[in-house]
Amino acid sequence: MKTKLLIAIATLLATIALTACNNGAEPQTQGVQETQAADCDRQCLENMMKQYLNALVQHDPSAVPFAADVKFTENTAHIPVGEGLWVTATEGPSDFQIYAADPVAQQVACLVMMKETNKPVLLGARLKLVNGKITEAEHLAVRDELNAGQLANLEKVRPALLEDLPPEDRTPRDQMLAAGEAYYVALTGEDGKLAPFAPGCERRENGMTTAGTREQQAAIPISNPDPDTRKMMEVMAKMPRDCEGQISTGAFTYITDIKERRVPIADEQKGLVVGFSMFWHKSDVKEYKVKGVPGIDTAPSFQGTFNLPAMHIYKIRQGKIHEIEAIGFQLPYGLTSGW
């Protein structure tokens, strides 16, 4: 029921928004082994992640250089290397692949569509290297929560997320990290101006367009909505569709807090920032005040008591957030990220 509720609220956002990297799946290992005793450059880090994903599908942890004291989590649980997706992955990344690598932090992240037990799985993964060894490995796997409309948007990556930025469009690393952190501040502060959104910013969550005006490949209808859902739909139909304006209406008041915020990766070449966080939903707000929408004062708040671990990838161009690709899934209320 909670999953259906979450899909319903995301669908509402998607419906309103809608109305208005694949470099090859085979791993590139050249340069990885050669630099194990030294820091990896950007390409080396990306190659390491591709090698890691290939090892995952081959169920062979020995194919990548884990440190003896590596810390590994999957969907926030601490488990031994060799378990989880190391057992169940059945097919490597499709055409949907995003890589963000940060030589300064010696960390790399990816967001890819794979298969687990021959079913689609949306995997966000992060690796940290020290002296060429993997000391941290983190998986966030979205399973059994992807419908046809979402899968359609997860066939190909939006081109802007894959492009190298020309020097004049790049943003200093510290400002990129600050922009990623500002997104959480804007959500909890109910003020879109607290984050540097570009006017055409588009956000997708688990493949669903939840902010922006570009048309999605497949709509996700809501049939026979209950009275509260119907009122939500009526309210959201009049709300701003852009990233900044949508947040400023108070529509995300149902988020109690965003804890365990980490923004560890800034890829200056691609203009990508990667953030991890835990969304807390206490479900104690039944109705919220709608701000800045003429004729609407209040609206029912989304209900559901749960935590949601999330990964966000932001495209930063000239200091502004232009695209957001996010994933998340529900966990029992009160659980932590494992980090």
mmCIF file of C-alpha atoms in Angstrom:
data_model
loop_
_atom_site.group_PDB
_atom_site.id
_atom_site.type_symbol
_atom_site.label_atom_id
_atom_site.label_comp_id
_atom_site.label_asym_id
_atom_site.label_seq_id
_atom_site.Cartn_x
_atom_site.Cartn_y
_atom_site.Cartn_z
ATOM 1 C CA MET A 1 0.000 0.000 0.000
ATOM 2 C CA LYS A 2 2.818 2.416 0.871
ATOM 3 C CA THR A 3 4.514 1.747 -2.449
ATOM 4 C CA LYS A 4 1.255 2.439 -4.270
ATOM 5 C CA LEU A 5 0.868 5.702 -2.361
ATOM 6 C CA LEU A 6 4.386 6.800 -3.266
ATOM 7 C CA ILE A 7 3.832 5.923 -6.915
ATOM 8 C CA ALA A 8 0.533 7.819 -6.813
ATOM 9 C CA ILE A 9 2.099 11.059 -5.561
ATOM 10 C CA ALA A 10 4.969 10.783 -8.029
ATOM 11 C CA THR A 11 2.458 10.071 -10.773
ATOM 12 C CA LEU A 12 0.562 13.234 -9.904
ATOM 13 C CA LEU A 13 3.721 15.282 -10.201
ATOM 14 C CA ALA A 14 4.566 13.491 -13.422
ATOM 15 C CA THR A 15 1.137 14.042 -14.919
ATOM 16 C CA ILE A 16 1.290 17.769 -14.314
ATOM 17 C CA ALA A 17 4.834 18.060 -15.640
ATOM 18 C CA LEU A 18 3.911 16.099 -18.743
ATOM 19 C CA THR A 19 0.969 18.155 -19.729
ATOM 20 C CA ALA A 20 2.657 21.462 -19.984
ATOM 21 C CA CYS A 21 25.919 7.104 -21.510
ATOM 22 C CA ASN A 22 26.312 4.407 -23.184
ATOM 23 C CA ASN A 23 29.926 3.997 -24.161
ATOM 24 C CA GLY A 24 29.547 0.227 -24.494
ATOM 25 C CA ALA A 25 28.534 -2.343 -21.900
ATOM 26 C CA GLU A 26 31.822 -4.207 -22.026
ATOM 27 C CA PRO A 27 34.200 -3.213 -19.236
ATOM 28 C CA GLN A 28 37.278 -1.192 -20.067
ATOM 29 C CA THR A 29 39.932 -2.469 -17.711
ATOM 30 C CA GLN A 30 43.003 -0.971 -19.328
ATOM 31 C CA GLY A 31 44.564 1.494 -16.960
ATOM 32 C CA VAL A 32 42.818 0.178 -13.842
ATOM 33 C CA GLN A 33 45.374 -2.408 -12.810
ATOM 34 C CA GLU A 34 48.230 -0.133 -13.855
ATOM 35 C CA THR A 35 47.182 2.600 -11.414
ATOM 36 C CA GLN A 36 46.243 0.532 -8.387
ATOM 37 C CA ALA A 37 49.121 1.913 -6.353
ATOM 38 C CA ALA A 38 48.309 5.512 -7.255
ATOM 39 C CA ASP A 39 45.312 7.769 -7.612
ATOM 40 C CA CYS A 40 42.950 7.108 -10.516
ATOM 41 C CA ASP A 41 42.142 9.829 -13.013
ATOM 42 C CA ARG A 42 38.585 10.258 -14.237
ATOM 43 C CA GLN A 43 38.754 7.624 -16.972
ATOM 44 C CA CYS A 44 40.438 5.152 -14.653
ATOM 45 C CA LEU A 45 37.621 5.579 -12.127
ATOM 46 C CA GLU A 46 34.939 5.069 -14.764
ATOM 47 C CA ASN A 47 36.779 1.992 -16.025
ATOM 48 C CA MET A 48 36.893 0.653 -12.477
ATOM 49 C CA MET A 49 33.130 0.985 -12.141
ATOM 50 C CA LYS A 50 32.567 -0.785 -15.460
ATOM 51 C CA GLN A 51 34.924 -3.541 -14.366
ATOM 52 C CA TYR A 52 32.990 -3.762 -11.086
ATOM 53 C CA LEU A 53 29.637 -4.096 -12.872
ATOM 54 C CA ASN A 54 31.016 -6.805 -15.117
ATOM 55 C CA ALA A 55 32.352 -8.675 -12.077
ATOM 56 C CA LEU A 56 28.921 -8.317 -10.467
ATOM 57 C CA VAL A 57 27.226 -10.061 -13.382
ATOM 58 C CA GLN A 58 29.949 -12.726 -13.457
ATOM 59 C CA HIS A 59 29.431 -13.264 -9.698
ATOM 60 C CA ASP A 60 33.182 -12.899 -9.227
ATOM 61 C CA PRO A 61 34.305 -10.444 -6.504
ATOM 62 C CA SER A 62 37.911 -11.509 -7.082
ATOM 63 C CA ALA A 63 37.826 -9.708 -10.446
ATOM 64 C CA VAL A 64 38.082 -6.300 -8.735
ATOM 65 C CA PRO A 65 40.597 -5.064 -6.139
ATOM 66 C CA PHE A 66 38.741 -4.953 -2.818
ATOM 67 C CA ALA A 67 40.585 -3.731 0.256
ATOM 68 C CA ALA A 68 40.730 -6.198 3.123
ATOM 69 C CA ASP A 69 38.545 -3.935 5.286
ATOM 70 C CA VAL A 70 36.048 -2.904 2.575
ATOM 71 C CA LYS A 71 32.673 -1.611 3.752
ATOM 72 C CA PHE A 72 29.763 -2.826 1.595
ATOM 73 C CA THR A 73 26.048 -2.071 1.794
ATOM 74 C CA GLU A 74 23.096 -2.965 -0.394
ATOM 75 C CA ASN A 75 19.854 -1.085 0.177
ATOM 76 C CA THR A 76 21.336 0.174 3.460
ATOM 77 C CA ALA A 77 22.123 -3.316 4.848
ATOM 78 C CA HIS A 78 25.693 -4.269 5.718
ATOM 79 C CA ILE A 79 26.363 -7.575 3.986
ATOM 80 C CA PRO A 80 29.502 -9.481 2.972
ATOM 81 C CA VAL A 81 30.992 -8.819 -0.446
ATOM 82 C CA GLY A 82 29.752 -11.617 -2.677
ATOM 83 C CA GLU A 83 26.146 -11.496 -1.488
ATOM 84 C CA GLY A 84 23.120 -9.522 -2.696
ATOM 85 C CA LEU A 85 23.450 -8.526 -6.351
ATOM 86 C CA TRP A 86 26.726 -10.446 -6.452
ATOM 87 C CA VAL A 87 24.501 -13.545 -6.419
ATOM 88 C CA THR A 88 21.379 -12.373 -8.258
ATOM 89 C CA ALA A 89 22.604 -10.109 -11.104
ATOM 90 C CA THR A 90 21.907 -11.796 -14.439
ATOM 91 C CA GLU A 91 22.599 -9.154 -17.094
ATOM 92 C CA GLY A 92 24.877 -6.141 -17.317
ATOM 93 C CA PRO A 93 23.919 -2.540 -18.040
ATOM 94 C CA SER A 94 21.546 -1.738 -20.896
ATOM 95 C CA ASP A 95 21.806 1.486 -22.910
ATOM 96 C CA PHE A 96 20.829 3.419 -19.781
ATOM 97 C CA GLN A 97 24.179 4.180 -18.127
ATOM 98 C CA ILE A 98 25.340 7.304 -16.298
ATOM 99 C CA TYR A 99 28.819 7.561 -14.765
ATOM 100 C CA ALA A 100 30.148 10.326 -12.528
ATOM 101 C CA ALA A 101 33.790 10.192 -11.450
ATOM 102 C CA ASP A 102 35.663 12.464 -9.054
ATOM 103 C CA PRO A 103 39.473 12.117 -9.071
ATOM 104 C CA VAL A 104 39.795 14.487 -6.103
ATOM 105 C CA ALA A 105 37.592 12.297 -3.888
ATOM 106 C CA GLN A 106 38.735 9.062 -5.592
ATOM 107 C CA GLN A 107 35.087 8.089 -5.867
ATOM 108 C CA VAL A 108 32.885 7.027 -8.767
ATOM 109 C CA ALA A 109 29.142 6.462 -9.045
ATOM 110 C CA CYS A 110 26.843 5.040 -11.670
ATOM 111 C CA LEU A 111 23.144 4.786 -12.372
ATOM 112 C CA VAL A 112 22.369 1.895 -14.708
ATOM 113 C CA MET A 113 19.550 -0.376 -15.784
ATOM 114 C CA MET A 114 20.487 -4.035 -15.332
ATOM 115 C CA LYS A 115 18.712 -7.310 -14.780
ATOM 116 C CA GLU A 116 18.423 -9.297 -11.583
ATOM 117 C CA THR A 117 17.001 -12.808 -11.859
ATOM 118 C CA ASN A 118 16.150 -11.733 -15.423
ATOM 119 C CA LYS A 119 13.980 -8.819 -14.254
ATOM 120 C CA PRO A 120 14.784 -5.091 -14.636
ATOM 121 C CA VAL A 121 16.611 -3.493 -11.727
ATOM 122 C CA LEU A 122 17.658 0.159 -11.516
ATOM 123 C CA LEU A 123 21.021 0.258 -9.752
ATOM 124 C CA GLY A 124 22.742 3.237 -8.221
ATOM 125 C CA ALA A 125 26.247 2.292 -7.102
ATOM 126 C CA ARG A 126 29.203 4.104 -5.557
ATOM 127 C CA LEU A 127 32.826 3.069 -5.079
ATOM 128 C CA LYS A 128 35.613 4.711 -3.113
ATOM 129 C CA LEU A 129 39.260 3.900 -3.778
ATOM 130 C CA VAL A 130 42.310 4.260 -1.568
ATOM 131 C CA ASN A 131 45.632 3.406 -3.211
ATOM 132 C CA GLY A 132 43.736 1.691 -5.998
ATOM 133 C CA LYS A 133 41.759 -0.573 -3.667
ATOM 134 C CA ILE A 134 37.993 -0.435 -3.185
ATOM 135 C CA THR A 135 37.402 0.549 0.438
ATOM 136 C CA GLU A 136 33.703 1.429 0.101
ATOM 137 C CA ALA A 137 30.993 -0.064 -2.115
ATOM 138 C CA GLU A 138 27.368 1.035 -1.936
ATOM 139 C CA HIS A 139 24.349 -0.300 -3.823
ATOM 140 C CA LEU A 140 20.859 1.187 -4.032
ATOM 141 C CA ALA A 141 18.721 -1.166 -6.120
ATOM 142 C CA VAL A 142 15.158 -0.272 -7.131
ATOM 143 C CA ARG A 143 13.306 -3.550 -7.561
ATOM 144 C CA ASP A 144 9.691 -4.416 -8.417
ATOM 145 C CA GLU A 145 8.599 -0.763 -8.436
ATOM 146 C CA LEU A 146 9.035 0.120 -12.111
ATOM 147 C CA ASN A 147 5.999 0.239 -14.391
ATOM 148 C CA ALA A 148 5.848 0.541 -18.175
ATOM 149 C CA GLY A 149 5.868 4.333 -18.159
ATOM 150 C CA GLN A 150 8.966 4.482 -15.995
ATOM 151 C CA LEU A 151 10.784 1.787 -17.957
ATOM 152 C CA ALA A 152 10.161 3.731 -21.168
ATOM 153 C CA ASN A 153 12.105 6.672 -19.722
ATOM 154 C CA LEU A 154 14.885 4.328 -18.597
ATOM 155 C CA GLU A 155 15.705 3.010 -22.055
ATOM 156 C CA LYS A 156 18.013 5.901 -22.971
ATOM 157 C CA VAL A 157 19.750 8.550 -20.886
ATOM 158 C CA ARG A 158 18.838 12.174 -21.515
ATOM 159 C CA PRO A 159 21.727 13.398 -23.735
ATOM 160 C CA ALA A 160 22.674 16.332 -21.506
ATOM 161 C CA LEU A 161 23.574 13.958 -18.669
ATOM 162 C CA LEU A 162 26.199 12.291 -20.853
ATOM 163 C CA GLU A 163 27.809 15.316 -22.488
ATOM 164 C CA ASP A 164 31.208 16.705 -21.571
ATOM 165 C CA LEU A 165 30.967 20.381 -20.716
ATOM 166 C CA PRO A 166 33.113 22.932 -22.551
ATOM 167 C CA PRO A 167 35.442 24.818 -20.173
ATOM 168 C CA GLU A 168 33.284 27.951 -20.236
ATOM 169 C CA ASP A 169 30.249 26.013 -18.934
ATOM 170 C CA ARG A 170 32.045 24.241 -16.087
ATOM 171 C CA THR A 171 31.616 25.115 -12.421
ATOM 172 C CA PRO A 172 34.313 24.952 -9.716
ATOM 173 C CA ARG A 173 34.154 21.709 -7.755
ATOM 174 C CA ASP A 174 33.289 23.315 -4.412
ATOM 175 C CA GLN A 175 30.387 25.203 -5.980
ATOM 176 C CA MET A 176 29.129 22.007 -7.612
ATOM 177 C CA LEU A 177 29.082 20.214 -4.263
ATOM 178 C CA ALA A 178 27.306 23.183 -2.668
ATOM 179 C CA ALA A 179 24.631 23.092 -5.384
ATOM 180 C CA GLY A 180 23.959 19.425 -4.647
ATOM 181 C CA GLU A 181 23.618 20.124 -0.936
ATOM 182 C CA ALA A 182 21.361 23.106 -1.646
ATOM 183 C CA TYR A 183 18.750 20.817 -3.209
ATOM 184 C CA TYR A 184 18.055 19.203 0.166
ATOM 185 C CA VAL A 185 17.963 22.612 1.836
ATOM 186 C CA ALA A 186 15.396 23.824 -0.695
ATOM 187 C CA LEU A 187 13.147 20.794 -0.165
ATOM 188 C CA THR A 188 13.149 20.965 3.627
ATOM 189 C CA GLY A 189 12.936 24.765 3.565
ATOM 190 C CA GLU A 190 9.997 24.688 1.120
ATOM 191 C CA ASP A 191 11.759 27.380 -0.883
ATOM 192 C CA GLY A 192 12.949 26.631 -4.413
ATOM 193 C CA LYS A 193 15.099 29.760 -4.438
ATOM 194 C CA LEU A 194 17.473 28.113 -1.950
ATOM 195 C CA ALA A 195 18.876 25.924 -4.748
ATOM 196 C CA PRO A 196 20.353 27.180 -8.048
ATOM 197 C CA PHE A 197 17.748 25.757 -10.424
ATOM 198 C CA ALA A 198 17.883 26.642 -14.102
ATOM 199 C CA PRO A 199 14.522 27.769 -15.567
ATOM 200 C CA GLY A 200 14.241 24.600 -17.677
ATOM 201 C CA CYS A 201 15.218 22.173 -14.908
ATOM 202 C CA GLU A 202 13.728 18.705 -15.318
ATOM 203 C CA ARG A 203 13.592 16.073 -12.578
ATOM 204 C CA ARG A 204 12.986 12.360 -12.993
ATOM 205 C CA GLU A 205 12.537 9.892 -10.148
ATOM 206 C CA ASN A 206 12.808 6.163 -10.888
ATOM 207 C CA GLY A 207 12.249 7.133 -14.507
ATOM 208 C CA MET A 208 9.126 9.204 -13.815
ATOM 209 C CA THR A 209 9.121 12.865 -14.813
ATOM 210 C CA THR A 210 8.121 14.797 -11.681
ATOM 211 C CA ALA A 211 9.188 18.333 -12.624
ATOM 212 C CA GLY A 212 9.664 20.054 -15.963
ATOM 213 C CA THR A 213 7.653 20.428 -19.137
ATOM 214 C CA ARG A 214 9.168 17.903 -21.530
ATOM 215 C CA GLU A 215 6.763 15.132 -22.492
ATOM 216 C CA GLN A 216 7.278 11.667 -21.085
ATOM 217 C CA GLN A 217 7.265 8.651 -23.412
ATOM 218 C CA ALA A 218 4.355 6.978 -21.650
ATOM 219 C CA ALA A 219 1.735 8.508 -19.364
ATOM 220 C CA ILE A 220 0.705 6.832 -16.118
ATOM 221 C CA PRO A 221 -3.029 7.347 -15.561
ATOM 222 C CA ILE A 222 -4.792 7.293 -12.210
ATOM 223 C CA SER A 223 -8.204 5.649 -12.426
ATOM 224 C CA ASN A 224 -11.015 6.168 -9.924
ATOM 225 C CA PRO A 225 -9.094 8.466 -7.553
ATOM 226 C CA ASP A 226 -10.368 8.827 -4.003
ATOM 227 C CA PRO A 227 -11.561 12.298 -2.880
ATOM 228 C CA ASP A 228 -8.202 13.336 -1.388
ATOM 229 C CA THR A 229 -6.311 12.192 -4.477
ATOM 230 C CA ARG A 230 -8.803 13.994 -6.694
ATOM 231 C CA LYS A 231 -8.256 17.195 -4.735
ATOM 232 C CA MET A 232 -4.480 16.738 -4.996
ATOM 233 C CA MET A 233 -4.842 16.423 -8.764
ATOM 234 C CA GLU A 234 -6.936 19.577 -8.931
ATOM 235 C CA VAL A 235 -4.408 21.501 -6.845
ATOM 236 C CA MET A 236 -1.370 20.252 -8.724
ATOM 237 C CA ALA A 237 -2.964 21.072 -12.061
ATOM 238 C CA LYS A 238 -2.686 24.728 -11.045
ATOM 239 C CA MET A 239 0.807 24.521 -9.558
ATOM 240 C CA PRO A 240 4.056 25.588 -11.210
ATOM 241 C CA ARG A 241 5.748 22.782 -13.121
ATOM 242 C CA ASP A 242 9.341 23.983 -12.832
ATOM 243 C CA CYS A 243 11.728 22.672 -10.169
ATOM 244 C CA GLU A 244 11.959 25.953 -8.265
ATOM 245 C CA GLY A 245 8.297 26.930 -8.365
ATOM 246 C CA GLN A 246 7.004 23.474 -7.490
ATOM 247 C CA ILE A 247 9.086 23.300 -4.302
ATOM 248 C CA SER A 248 8.074 26.811 -3.256
ATOM 249 C CA THR A 249 4.364 25.925 -3.193
ATOM 250 C CA GLY A 250 4.874 23.715 -0.133
ATOM 251 C CA ALA A 251 3.978 20.534 -2.024
ATOM 252 C CA PHE A 252 6.788 18.648 -0.280
ATOM 253 C CA THR A 253 5.681 19.498 3.252
ATOM 254 C CA TYR A 254 4.990 15.783 3.767
ATOM 255 C CA ILE A 255 8.774 15.218 3.932
ATOM 256 C CA THR A 256 9.536 15.378 7.653
ATOM 257 C CA ASP A 257 13.299 15.635 7.211
ATOM 258 C CA ILE A 258 16.180 14.672 4.949
ATOM 259 C CA LYS A 259 18.940 13.142 7.044
ATOM 260 C CA GLU A 260 22.333 11.550 6.412
ATOM 261 C CA ARG A 261 22.990 13.888 3.522
ATOM 262 C CA ARG A 262 26.151 13.088 1.581
ATOM 263 C CA VAL A 263 27.348 14.797 -1.580
ATOM 264 C CA PRO A 264 30.642 12.977 -2.192
ATOM 265 C CA ILE A 265 31.145 13.252 -5.959
ATOM 266 C CA ALA A 266 31.601 16.166 -8.354
ATOM 267 C CA ASP A 267 32.552 15.300 -11.931
ATOM 268 C CA GLU A 268 33.782 18.584 -13.386
ATOM 269 C CA GLN A 269 34.226 17.176 -16.893
ATOM 270 C CA LYS A 270 30.606 16.034 -17.127
ATOM 271 C CA GLY A 271 29.142 18.636 -14.777
ATOM 272 C CA LEU A 272 27.606 15.896 -12.635
ATOM 273 C CA VAL A 273 27.133 15.927 -8.872
ATOM 274 C CA VAL A 274 25.995 12.855 -6.923
ATOM 275 C CA GLY A 275 24.156 13.000 -3.613
ATOM 276 C CA PHE A 276 22.864 10.355 -1.197
ATOM 277 C CA SER A 277 20.318 10.920 1.557
ATOM 278 C CA MET A 278 17.569 9.427 3.700
ATOM 279 C CA PHE A 279 14.095 10.971 3.444
ATOM 280 C CA TRP A 280 11.979 10.640 6.613
ATOM 281 C CA HIS A 281 8.169 10.652 6.392
ATOM 282 C CA LYS A 282 6.381 10.732 9.752
ATOM 283 C CA SER A 283 2.946 11.260 8.165
ATOM 284 C CA ASP A 284 1.952 13.817 10.795
ATOM 285 C CA VAL A 285 0.976 16.538 8.313
ATOM 286 C CA LYS A 286 -2.564 15.933 7.068
ATOM 287 C CA GLU A 287 -2.993 19.200 5.199
ATOM 288 C CA TYR A 288 -0.571 21.874 4.074
ATOM 289 C CA LYS A 289 -0.801 25.528 3.175
ATOM 290 C CA VAL A 290 -0.357 26.079 -0.547
ATOM 291 C CA LYS A 291 1.852 29.060 -1.297
ATOM 292 C CA GLY A 292 1.738 31.208 -4.399
ATOM 293 C CA VAL A 293 -1.138 29.479 -6.195
ATOM 294 C CA PRO A 294 -4.110 31.844 -6.668
ATOM 295 C CA GLY A 295 -7.421 30.459 -5.478
ATOM 296 C CA ILE A 296 -5.951 27.578 -3.476
ATOM 297 C CA ASP A 297 -5.139 27.945 0.210
ATOM 298 C CA THR A 298 -4.751 24.353 1.429
ATOM 299 C CA ALA A 299 -4.408 20.836 0.040
ATOM 300 C CA PRO A 300 -4.298 17.283 1.452
ATOM 301 C CA SER A 301 -0.775 16.142 2.245
ATOM 302 C CA PHE A 302 0.644 12.874 0.970
ATOM 303 C CA GLN A 303 0.270 10.178 3.637
ATOM 304 C CA GLY A 304 2.532 7.262 4.482
ATOM 305 C CA THR A 305 4.982 6.472 7.281
ATOM 306 C CA PHE A 306 8.289 5.322 5.852
ATOM 307 C CA ASN A 307 11.905 6.189 5.145
ATOM 308 C CA LEU A 308 13.268 6.517 1.640
ATOM 309 C CA PRO A 309 16.963 6.160 0.776
ATOM 310 C CA ALA A 310 17.697 8.199 -2.330
ATOM 311 C CA MET A 311 20.423 8.914 -4.838
ATOM 312 C CA HIS A 312 20.331 12.095 -6.916
ATOM 313 C CA ILE A 313 22.476 12.976 -9.922
ATOM 314 C CA TYR A 314 22.479 16.677 -10.810
ATOM 315 C CA LYS A 315 23.687 18.185 -14.084
ATOM 316 C CA ILE A 316 25.343 21.498 -13.233
ATOM 317 C CA ARG A 317 25.965 23.917 -16.097
ATOM 318 C CA GLN A 318 27.277 27.428 -15.407
ATOM 319 C CA GLY A 319 26.427 26.940 -11.744
ATOM 320 C CA LYS A 320 22.778 25.986 -12.350
ATOM 321 C CA ILE A 321 20.946 22.662 -11.934
ATOM 322 C CA HIS A 322 19.526 21.722 -15.344
ATOM 323 C CA GLU A 323 18.692 18.013 -14.997
ATOM 324 C CA ILE A 324 18.085 15.710 -12.028
ATOM 325 C CA GLU A 325 18.016 11.925 -12.271
ATOM 326 C CA ALA A 326 16.982 10.361 -8.967
ATOM 327 C CA ILE A 327 16.152 6.961 -7.522
ATOM 328 C CA GLY A 328 14.577 5.894 -4.245
ATOM 329 C CA PHE A 329 12.478 3.216 -2.606
ATOM 330 C CA GLN A 330 10.594 2.738 0.639
ATOM 331 C CA LEU A 331 11.958 1.228 3.830
ATOM 332 C CA PRO A 332 10.423 0.991 7.306
ATOM 333 C CA TYR A 333 10.330 4.282 9.174
ATOM 334 C CA GLY A 334 13.389 4.972 11.291
ATOM 335 C CA LEU A 335 15.967 2.952 9.370
ATOM 336 C CA THR A 336 19.312 4.554 8.545
ATOM 337 C CA SER A 337 21.471 4.541 5.427
ATOM 338 C CA GLY A 338 24.268 2.364 6.740
ATOM 339 C CA TRP A 339 26.729 5.205 6.204
#
